[in-house]
Amino acid sequence: MKLDRLTRHAVRVLAALATLLAGCTTYVTTQVTAFSDWNGSDATRTYAFTRAPEQKNNLEQATYEQIVANELALHAFRQADARDARYLVALAWGMRSDTVTVAQPVYYYNPWPGPYYWGRPFDPWGPWGPFPPTYVNQSYPVYTHLLGIRITEHASGKEVYNVTARNTDEQSSLFAAMPFLARSAMSDFPLSNGAVRTVKIPLNGKEGAPNEVAAGGAAPPAPASGAKTVE
């Protein structure tokens, strides 16, 4: 009966711990580097996307442009016809895969119980266990996602803002990472020249986390910013 009560208590403790962990917020962490000559004097920020020859008629490019457009809208940018736009916005994006090897501990326990003493609780490990861990190398794939946003003045061709966002995780989908890259790249716009920031965005959909573009290409309404900048 005593063991049953202890078991029930342990189950309740584990259930409470699981509930607590479920409420924790997980963040996507992105490294952002910006170069800026932004004067901030313009009242109307009209822009149009521009593409390199290899980016023309590219559905993936168009999808990422819509995600970036959502973030530009949060900073008073408005899309216009290329002939009338004050700024031209160019995107560069990509993904690289790597393999990371980590030494993981492996524990081996003594299968034989220690001496049993009458009138004392049963000790499943005895005085000789558990054994010290051994370490085994395990390899994991990781993926680095990158987004570059370059803003130039249409009339002069002068570059006024160039920002790069980069994050690394086990997610192989660049599409899934792109809303976080775009939100991080435009966080605290405009950054000072040569600024390097770490931006954390909630992954659980709370605190204004980015929305993904639907499969059909229609963009969701621009959400309120949930980015947290770490100096």
PDB file of C-alpha atoms in Angstrom, residues 6-231:
ATOM      1  CA  LEU A   6       4.261   6.645  -3.606  1.00  0.00           C
ATOM      2  CA  THR A   7       3.546   5.609  -7.179  1.00  0.00           C
ATOM      3  CA  ARG A   8       0.375   7.687  -7.322  1.00  0.00           C
ATOM      4  CA  HIS A   9       2.229  10.661  -5.865  1.00  0.00           C
ATOM      5  CA  ALA A  10       5.012  10.299  -8.449  1.00  0.00           C
ATOM      6  CA  VAL A  11       2.458  10.193 -11.269  1.00  0.00           C
ATOM      7  CA  ARG A  12       0.826  13.391 -10.002  1.00  0.00           C
ATOM      8  CA  VAL A  13       4.190  15.138  -9.770  1.00  0.00           C
ATOM      9  CA  LEU A  14       5.140  14.103 -13.309  1.00  0.00           C
ATOM     10  CA  ALA A  15       1.762  15.222 -14.653  1.00  0.00           C
ATOM     11  CA  ALA A  16       2.158  18.624 -12.998  1.00  0.00           C
ATOM     12  CA  LEU A  17       5.661  18.959 -14.419  1.00  0.00           C
ATOM     13  CA  ALA A  18       4.432  18.084 -17.912  1.00  0.00           C
ATOM     14  CA  THR A  19       1.721  20.739 -17.648  1.00  0.00           C
ATOM     15  CA  LEU A  20       4.261  23.319 -16.513  1.00  0.00           C
ATOM     16  CA  LEU A  21       6.618  22.518 -19.377  1.00  0.00           C
ATOM     17  CA  ALA A  22       3.760  22.635 -21.883  1.00  0.00           C
ATOM     18  CA  GLY A  23       3.141  26.247 -20.892  1.00  0.00           C
ATOM     19  CA  CYS A  24       6.733  27.305 -21.514  1.00  0.00           C
ATOM     20  CA  THR A  25       7.497  29.433 -24.556  1.00  0.00           C
ATOM     21  CA  THR A  26      10.009  28.206 -27.114  1.00  0.00           C
ATOM     22  CA  TYR A  27      11.796  30.818 -29.208  1.00  0.00           C
ATOM     23  CA  VAL A  28      13.336  30.902 -32.669  1.00  0.00           C
ATOM     24  CA  THR A  29      16.679  32.682 -32.353  1.00  0.00           C
ATOM     25  CA  THR A  30      18.001  34.590 -35.361  1.00  0.00           C
ATOM     26  CA  GLN A  31      21.243  36.486 -35.922  1.00  0.00           C
ATOM     27  CA  VAL A  32      20.718  39.802 -37.714  1.00  0.00           C
ATOM     28  CA  THR A  33      23.367  42.029 -39.309  1.00  0.00           C
ATOM     29  CA  ALA A  34      22.460  45.375 -40.857  1.00  0.00           C
ATOM     30  CA  PHE A  35      24.217  48.106 -42.842  1.00  0.00           C
ATOM     31  CA  SER A  36      22.321  51.352 -43.071  1.00  0.00           C
ATOM     32  CA  ASP A  37      22.358  54.787 -44.654  1.00  0.00           C
ATOM     33  CA  TRP A  38      18.702  55.421 -43.879  1.00  0.00           C
ATOM     34  CA  ASN A  39      17.849  59.063 -43.205  1.00  0.00           C
ATOM     35  CA  GLY A  40      14.251  58.455 -42.102  1.00  0.00           C
ATOM     36  CA  SER A  41      12.972  61.689 -43.672  1.00  0.00           C
ATOM     37  CA  ASP A  42      10.516  60.192 -46.139  1.00  0.00           C
ATOM     38  CA  ALA A  43       6.818  60.578 -45.383  1.00  0.00           C
ATOM     39  CA  THR A  44       5.676  57.938 -47.881  1.00  0.00           C
ATOM     40  CA  ARG A  45       7.651  54.726 -48.219  1.00  0.00           C
ATOM     41  CA  THR A  46       6.515  53.336 -51.551  1.00  0.00           C
ATOM     42  CA  TYR A  47       8.441  50.371 -52.929  1.00  0.00           C
ATOM     43  CA  ALA A  48       8.471  47.609 -55.503  1.00  0.00           C
ATOM     44  CA  PHE A  49      10.254  44.283 -55.511  1.00  0.00           C
ATOM     45  CA  THR A  50      13.010  43.796 -58.040  1.00  0.00           C
ATOM     46  CA  ARG A  51      14.336  40.412 -59.193  1.00  0.00           C
ATOM     47  CA  ALA A  52      17.529  39.053 -60.648  1.00  0.00           C
ATOM     48  CA  PRO A  53      17.079  37.238 -63.993  1.00  0.00           C
ATOM     49  CA  GLU A  54      17.168  33.806 -62.327  1.00  0.00           C
ATOM     50  CA  GLN A  55      14.425  34.903 -59.905  1.00  0.00           C
ATOM     51  CA  LYS A  56      11.884  35.910 -62.533  1.00  0.00           C
ATOM     52  CA  ASN A  57       8.764  33.738 -62.885  1.00  0.00           C
ATOM     53  CA  ASN A  58       9.748  31.966 -59.666  1.00  0.00           C
ATOM     54  CA  LEU A  59       6.795  30.946 -57.468  1.00  0.00           C
ATOM     55  CA  GLU A  60       8.994  30.418 -54.405  1.00  0.00           C
ATOM     56  CA  GLN A  61      10.419  33.926 -54.826  1.00  0.00           C
ATOM     57  CA  ALA A  62       6.910  35.373 -55.059  1.00  0.00           C
ATOM     58  CA  THR A  63       5.892  33.555 -51.862  1.00  0.00           C
ATOM     59  CA  TYR A  64       8.833  34.942 -49.919  1.00  0.00           C
ATOM     60  CA  GLU A  65       8.188  38.429 -51.276  1.00  0.00           C
ATOM     61  CA  GLN A  66       4.681  38.299 -49.822  1.00  0.00           C
ATOM     62  CA  ILE A  67       6.046  37.292 -46.407  1.00  0.00           C
ATOM     63  CA  VAL A  68       8.525  40.191 -46.485  1.00  0.00           C
ATOM     64  CA  ALA A  69       5.757  42.544 -47.676  1.00  0.00           C
ATOM     65  CA  ASN A  70       3.839  41.754 -44.478  1.00  0.00           C
ATOM     66  CA  GLU A  71       6.806  42.908 -42.404  1.00  0.00           C
ATOM     67  CA  LEU A  72       7.499  46.000 -44.527  1.00  0.00           C
ATOM     68  CA  ALA A  73       3.878  47.039 -44.024  1.00  0.00           C
ATOM     69  CA  LEU A  74       4.517  47.207 -40.275  1.00  0.00           C
ATOM     70  CA  HIS A  75       7.034  49.990 -40.969  1.00  0.00           C
ATOM     71  CA  ALA A  76       4.826  52.162 -43.211  1.00  0.00           C
ATOM     72  CA  PHE A  77       6.045  50.658 -46.493  1.00  0.00           C
ATOM     73  CA  ARG A  78       3.437  50.453 -49.250  1.00  0.00           C
ATOM     74  CA  GLN A  79       3.791  48.520 -52.477  1.00  0.00           C
ATOM     75  CA  ALA A  80       3.445  50.519 -55.682  1.00  0.00           C
ATOM     76  CA  ASP A  81       4.064  50.148 -59.374  1.00  0.00           C
ATOM     77  CA  ALA A  82       7.770  49.934 -60.119  1.00  0.00           C
ATOM     78  CA  ARG A  83       7.640  53.170 -62.133  1.00  0.00           C
ATOM     79  CA  ASP A  84       6.256  55.116 -59.176  1.00  0.00           C
ATOM     80  CA  ALA A  85       8.062  53.426 -56.274  1.00  0.00           C
ATOM     81  CA  ARG A  86      10.588  55.428 -54.311  1.00  0.00           C
ATOM     82  CA  TYR A  87      12.480  52.287 -53.273  1.00  0.00           C
ATOM     83  CA  LEU A  88      13.363  48.984 -54.858  1.00  0.00           C
ATOM     84  CA  VAL A  89      13.555  45.916 -52.607  1.00  0.00           C
ATOM     85  CA  ALA A  90      15.619  42.873 -53.586  1.00  0.00           C
ATOM     86  CA  LEU A  91      15.668  39.556 -51.744  1.00  0.00           C
ATOM     87  CA  ALA A  92      18.349  36.900 -51.464  1.00  0.00           C
ATOM     88  CA  TRP A  93      17.614  33.624 -49.721  1.00  0.00           C
ATOM     89  CA  GLY A  94      19.003  30.147 -49.313  1.00  0.00           C
ATOM     90  CA  MET A  95      19.574  27.142 -47.075  1.00  0.00           C
ATOM     91  CA  ARG A  96      22.627  25.046 -46.201  1.00  0.00           C
ATOM     92  CA  SER A  97      22.741  21.670 -44.494  1.00  0.00           C
ATOM     93  CA  ASP A  98      25.449  20.553 -42.078  1.00  0.00           C
ATOM     94  CA  THR A  99      26.054  17.695 -39.688  1.00  0.00           C
ATOM     95  CA  VAL A 100      26.776  18.208 -36.008  1.00  0.00           C
ATOM     96  CA  THR A 101      28.342  15.466 -33.880  1.00  0.00           C
ATOM     97  CA  VAL A 102      27.596  15.503 -30.157  1.00  0.00           C
ATOM     98  CA  ALA A 103      28.873  13.203 -27.399  1.00  0.00           C
ATOM     99  CA  GLN A 104      25.788  11.801 -25.635  1.00  0.00           C
ATOM    100  CA  PRO A 105      25.950  10.057 -22.219  1.00  0.00           C
ATOM    101  CA  VAL A 106      24.722   6.469 -22.049  1.00  0.00           C
ATOM    102  CA  TYR A 107      23.963   5.054 -18.600  1.00  0.00           C
ATOM    103  CA  TYR A 108      24.292   1.399 -17.666  1.00  0.00           C
ATOM    104  CA  TYR A 109      22.721   0.316 -14.388  1.00  0.00           C
ATOM    105  CA  ASN A 110      23.658  -2.603 -12.181  1.00  0.00           C
ATOM    106  CA  PRO A 111      20.866  -5.177 -12.708  1.00  0.00           C
ATOM    107  CA  TRP A 112      21.559  -6.748  -9.308  1.00  0.00           C
ATOM    108  CA  PRO A 113      19.947  -5.154  -6.271  1.00  0.00           C
ATOM    109  CA  GLY A 114      21.988  -4.308  -3.235  1.00  0.00           C
ATOM    110  CA  PRO A 115      21.691  -6.130   0.074  1.00  0.00           C
ATOM    111  CA  TYR A 116      18.146  -6.336   1.305  1.00  0.00           C
ATOM    112  CA  TYR A 117      17.669  -5.353   4.919  1.00  0.00           C
ATOM    113  CA  TRP A 118      14.520  -6.458   6.714  1.00  0.00           C
ATOM    114  CA  GLY A 119      12.390  -3.571   7.880  1.00  0.00           C
ATOM    115  CA  ARG A 120      13.926  -1.089   5.370  1.00  0.00           C
ATOM    116  CA  PRO A 121      12.538   0.060   2.005  1.00  0.00           C
ATOM    117  CA  PHE A 122      13.781  -1.888  -0.975  1.00  0.00           C
ATOM    118  CA  ASP A 123      16.735  -0.167  -2.679  1.00  0.00           C
ATOM    119  CA  PRO A 124      16.633  -1.174  -6.380  1.00  0.00           C
ATOM    120  CA  TRP A 125      20.168   0.031  -7.093  1.00  0.00           C
ATOM    121  CA  GLY A 126      22.023  -0.978  -3.976  1.00  0.00           C
ATOM    122  CA  PRO A 127      25.300   0.617  -2.964  1.00  0.00           C
ATOM    123  CA  TRP A 128      26.938  -0.168  -6.329  1.00  0.00           C
ATOM    124  CA  GLY A 129      24.784   1.674  -8.864  1.00  0.00           C
ATOM    125  CA  PRO A 130      24.099   3.388 -11.097  1.00  0.00           C
ATOM    126  CA  PHE A 131      27.354   2.987 -13.010  1.00  0.00           C
ATOM    127  CA  PRO A 132      29.148   6.094 -14.378  1.00  0.00           C
ATOM    128  CA  PRO A 133      28.000   6.953 -17.927  1.00  0.00           C
ATOM    129  CA  THR A 134      29.913   6.188 -21.074  1.00  0.00           C
ATOM    130  CA  TYR A 135      29.719   8.561 -24.053  1.00  0.00           C
ATOM    131  CA  VAL A 136      28.708   7.755 -27.608  1.00  0.00           C
ATOM    132  CA  ASN A 137      29.078  10.169 -30.533  1.00  0.00           C
ATOM    133  CA  GLN A 138      25.796  10.859 -32.323  1.00  0.00           C
ATOM    134  CA  SER A 139      25.415  12.919 -35.498  1.00  0.00           C
ATOM    135  CA  TYR A 140      22.450  15.180 -36.257  1.00  0.00           C
ATOM    136  CA  PRO A 141      21.537  17.162 -39.380  1.00  0.00           C
ATOM    137  CA  VAL A 142      21.167  20.918 -38.897  1.00  0.00           C
ATOM    138  CA  TYR A 143      20.037  23.509 -41.408  1.00  0.00           C
ATOM    139  CA  THR A 144      21.072  27.142 -41.731  1.00  0.00           C
ATOM    140  CA  HIS A 145      18.420  29.413 -43.279  1.00  0.00           C
ATOM    141  CA  LEU A 146      19.266  32.837 -44.655  1.00  0.00           C
ATOM    142  CA  LEU A 147      17.342  35.881 -45.863  1.00  0.00           C
ATOM    143  CA  GLY A 148      18.865  39.080 -47.203  1.00  0.00           C
ATOM    144  CA  ILE A 149      16.837  42.252 -47.814  1.00  0.00           C
ATOM    145  CA  ARG A 150      18.425  45.073 -49.847  1.00  0.00           C
ATOM    146  CA  ILE A 151      16.677  48.441 -50.218  1.00  0.00           C
ATOM    147  CA  THR A 152      17.879  50.954 -52.797  1.00  0.00           C
ATOM    148  CA  GLU A 153      16.596  54.340 -53.934  1.00  0.00           C
ATOM    149  CA  HIS A 154      14.887  53.926 -57.281  1.00  0.00           C
ATOM    150  CA  ALA A 155      15.964  57.245 -58.734  1.00  0.00           C
ATOM    151  CA  SER A 156      19.645  57.165 -57.778  1.00  0.00           C
ATOM    152  CA  GLY A 157      20.312  53.436 -57.314  1.00  0.00           C
ATOM    153  CA  LYS A 158      21.891  54.224 -53.942  1.00  0.00           C
ATOM    154  CA  GLU A 159      21.779  51.420 -51.393  1.00  0.00           C
ATOM    155  CA  VAL A 160      20.173  52.702 -48.187  1.00  0.00           C
ATOM    156  CA  TYR A 161      19.578  49.509 -46.208  1.00  0.00           C
ATOM    157  CA  ASN A 162      21.017  46.012 -46.343  1.00  0.00           C
ATOM    158  CA  VAL A 163      20.060  43.469 -43.683  1.00  0.00           C
ATOM    159  CA  THR A 164      20.772  39.755 -43.351  1.00  0.00           C
ATOM    160  CA  ALA A 165      18.968  37.323 -41.044  1.00  0.00           C
ATOM    161  CA  ARG A 166      20.311  33.841 -40.332  1.00  0.00           C
ATOM    162  CA  ASN A 167      19.131  31.011 -38.066  1.00  0.00           C
ATOM    163  CA  THR A 168      20.060  27.360 -37.599  1.00  0.00           C
ATOM    164  CA  ASP A 169      17.918  24.461 -36.389  1.00  0.00           C
ATOM    165  CA  GLU A 170      16.827  20.926 -37.252  1.00  0.00           C
ATOM    166  CA  GLN A 171      14.012  22.180 -39.510  1.00  0.00           C
ATOM    167  CA  SER A 172      14.784  21.510 -43.169  1.00  0.00           C
ATOM    168  CA  SER A 173      11.989  23.722 -44.563  1.00  0.00           C
ATOM    169  CA  LEU A 174      13.076  27.198 -45.647  1.00  0.00           C
ATOM    170  CA  PHE A 175       9.404  28.074 -46.130  1.00  0.00           C
ATOM    171  CA  ALA A 176       8.690  27.360 -42.450  1.00  0.00           C
ATOM    172  CA  ALA A 177      11.680  29.452 -41.377  1.00  0.00           C
ATOM    173  CA  MET A 178      10.982  32.410 -43.676  1.00  0.00           C
ATOM    174  CA  PRO A 179       8.350  34.220 -41.516  1.00  0.00           C
ATOM    175  CA  PHE A 180      10.799  34.230 -38.596  1.00  0.00           C
ATOM    176  CA  LEU A 181      13.662  35.396 -40.805  1.00  0.00           C
ATOM    177  CA  ALA A 182      11.564  38.229 -42.248  1.00  0.00           C
ATOM    178  CA  ARG A 183      10.271  39.336 -38.833  1.00  0.00           C
ATOM    179  CA  SER A 184      13.798  39.293 -37.392  1.00  0.00           C
ATOM    180  CA  ALA A 185      15.310  41.150 -40.361  1.00  0.00           C
ATOM    181  CA  MET A 186      12.843  44.021 -39.994  1.00  0.00           C
ATOM    182  CA  SER A 187      12.854  44.095 -36.197  1.00  0.00           C
ATOM    183  CA  ASP A 188      13.639  47.593 -34.847  1.00  0.00           C
ATOM    184  CA  PHE A 189      13.917  48.999 -38.376  1.00  0.00           C
ATOM    185  CA  PRO A 190      16.061  50.863 -39.186  1.00  0.00           C
ATOM    186  CA  LEU A 191      19.048  49.495 -37.316  1.00  0.00           C
ATOM    187  CA  SER A 192      22.242  51.531 -37.166  1.00  0.00           C
ATOM    188  CA  ASN A 193      25.053  50.915 -39.611  1.00  0.00           C
ATOM    189  CA  GLY A 194      27.009  47.768 -38.764  1.00  0.00           C
ATOM    190  CA  ALA A 195      24.516  46.648 -36.118  1.00  0.00           C
ATOM    191  CA  VAL A 196      24.582  42.989 -35.089  1.00  0.00           C
ATOM    192  CA  ARG A 197      21.600  41.699 -33.108  1.00  0.00           C
ATOM    193  CA  THR A 198      20.143  38.467 -31.777  1.00  0.00           C
ATOM    194  CA  VAL A 199      16.357  38.393 -32.175  1.00  0.00           C
ATOM    195  CA  LYS A 200      14.099  35.883 -30.402  1.00  0.00           C
ATOM    196  CA  ILE A 201      10.551  35.202 -31.633  1.00  0.00           C
ATOM    197  CA  PRO A 202       8.034  32.903 -29.901  1.00  0.00           C
ATOM    198  CA  LEU A 203       7.442  29.620 -31.694  1.00  0.00           C
ATOM    199  CA  ASN A 204       4.147  28.704 -30.010  1.00  0.00           C
ATOM    200  CA  GLY A 205       2.026  31.251 -31.838  1.00  0.00           C
ATOM    201  CA  LYS A 206       1.751  33.630 -28.868  1.00  0.00           C
ATOM    202  CA  GLU A 207       3.065  37.150 -28.446  1.00  0.00           C
ATOM    203  CA  GLY A 208       2.538  38.036 -32.088  1.00  0.00           C
ATOM    204  CA  ALA A 209       4.596  35.256 -33.656  1.00  0.00           C
ATOM    205  CA  PRO A 210       4.752  35.412 -37.466  1.00  0.00           C
ATOM    206  CA  ASN A 211       2.055  33.728 -39.512  1.00  0.00           C
ATOM    207  CA  GLU A 212       2.925  31.492 -42.414  1.00  0.00           C
ATOM    208  CA  VAL A 213       1.714  32.243 -45.917  1.00  0.00           C
ATOM    209  CA  ALA A 214      -1.042  29.893 -47.003  1.00  0.00           C
ATOM    210  CA  ALA A 215      -0.282  27.283 -49.636  1.00  0.00           C
ATOM    211  CA  GLY A 216      -2.296  29.215 -52.202  1.00  0.00           C
ATOM    212  CA  GLY A 217       0.016  32.214 -51.859  1.00  0.00           C
ATOM    213  CA  ALA A 218      -2.417  34.543 -50.072  1.00  0.00           C
ATOM    214  CA  ALA A 219      -0.728  36.336 -47.210  1.00  0.00           C
ATOM    215  CA  PRO A 220      -2.346  36.613 -43.791  1.00  0.00           C
ATOM    216  CA  PRO A 221      -2.877  40.015 -42.186  1.00  0.00           C
ATOM    217  CA  ALA A 222       0.324  41.460 -40.775  1.00  0.00           C
ATOM    218  CA  PRO A 223       0.445  40.524 -37.066  1.00  0.00           C
ATOM    219  CA  ALA A 224       1.689  42.726 -34.260  1.00  0.00           C
ATOM    220  CA  SER A 225       5.395  42.365 -33.684  1.00  0.00           C
ATOM    221  CA  GLY A 226       6.444  39.788 -31.090  1.00  0.00           C
ATOM    222  CA  ALA A 227      10.175  39.997 -31.681  1.00  0.00           C
ATOM    223  CA  LYS A 228      12.496  40.397 -28.721  1.00  0.00           C
ATOM    224  CA  THR A 229      15.897  41.856 -29.423  1.00  0.00           C
ATOM    225  CA  VAL A 230      18.866  40.689 -27.377  1.00  0.00           C
ATOM    226  CA  GLU A 231      21.864  43.008 -27.491  1.00  0.00           C
TER     227      GLU A 231
END
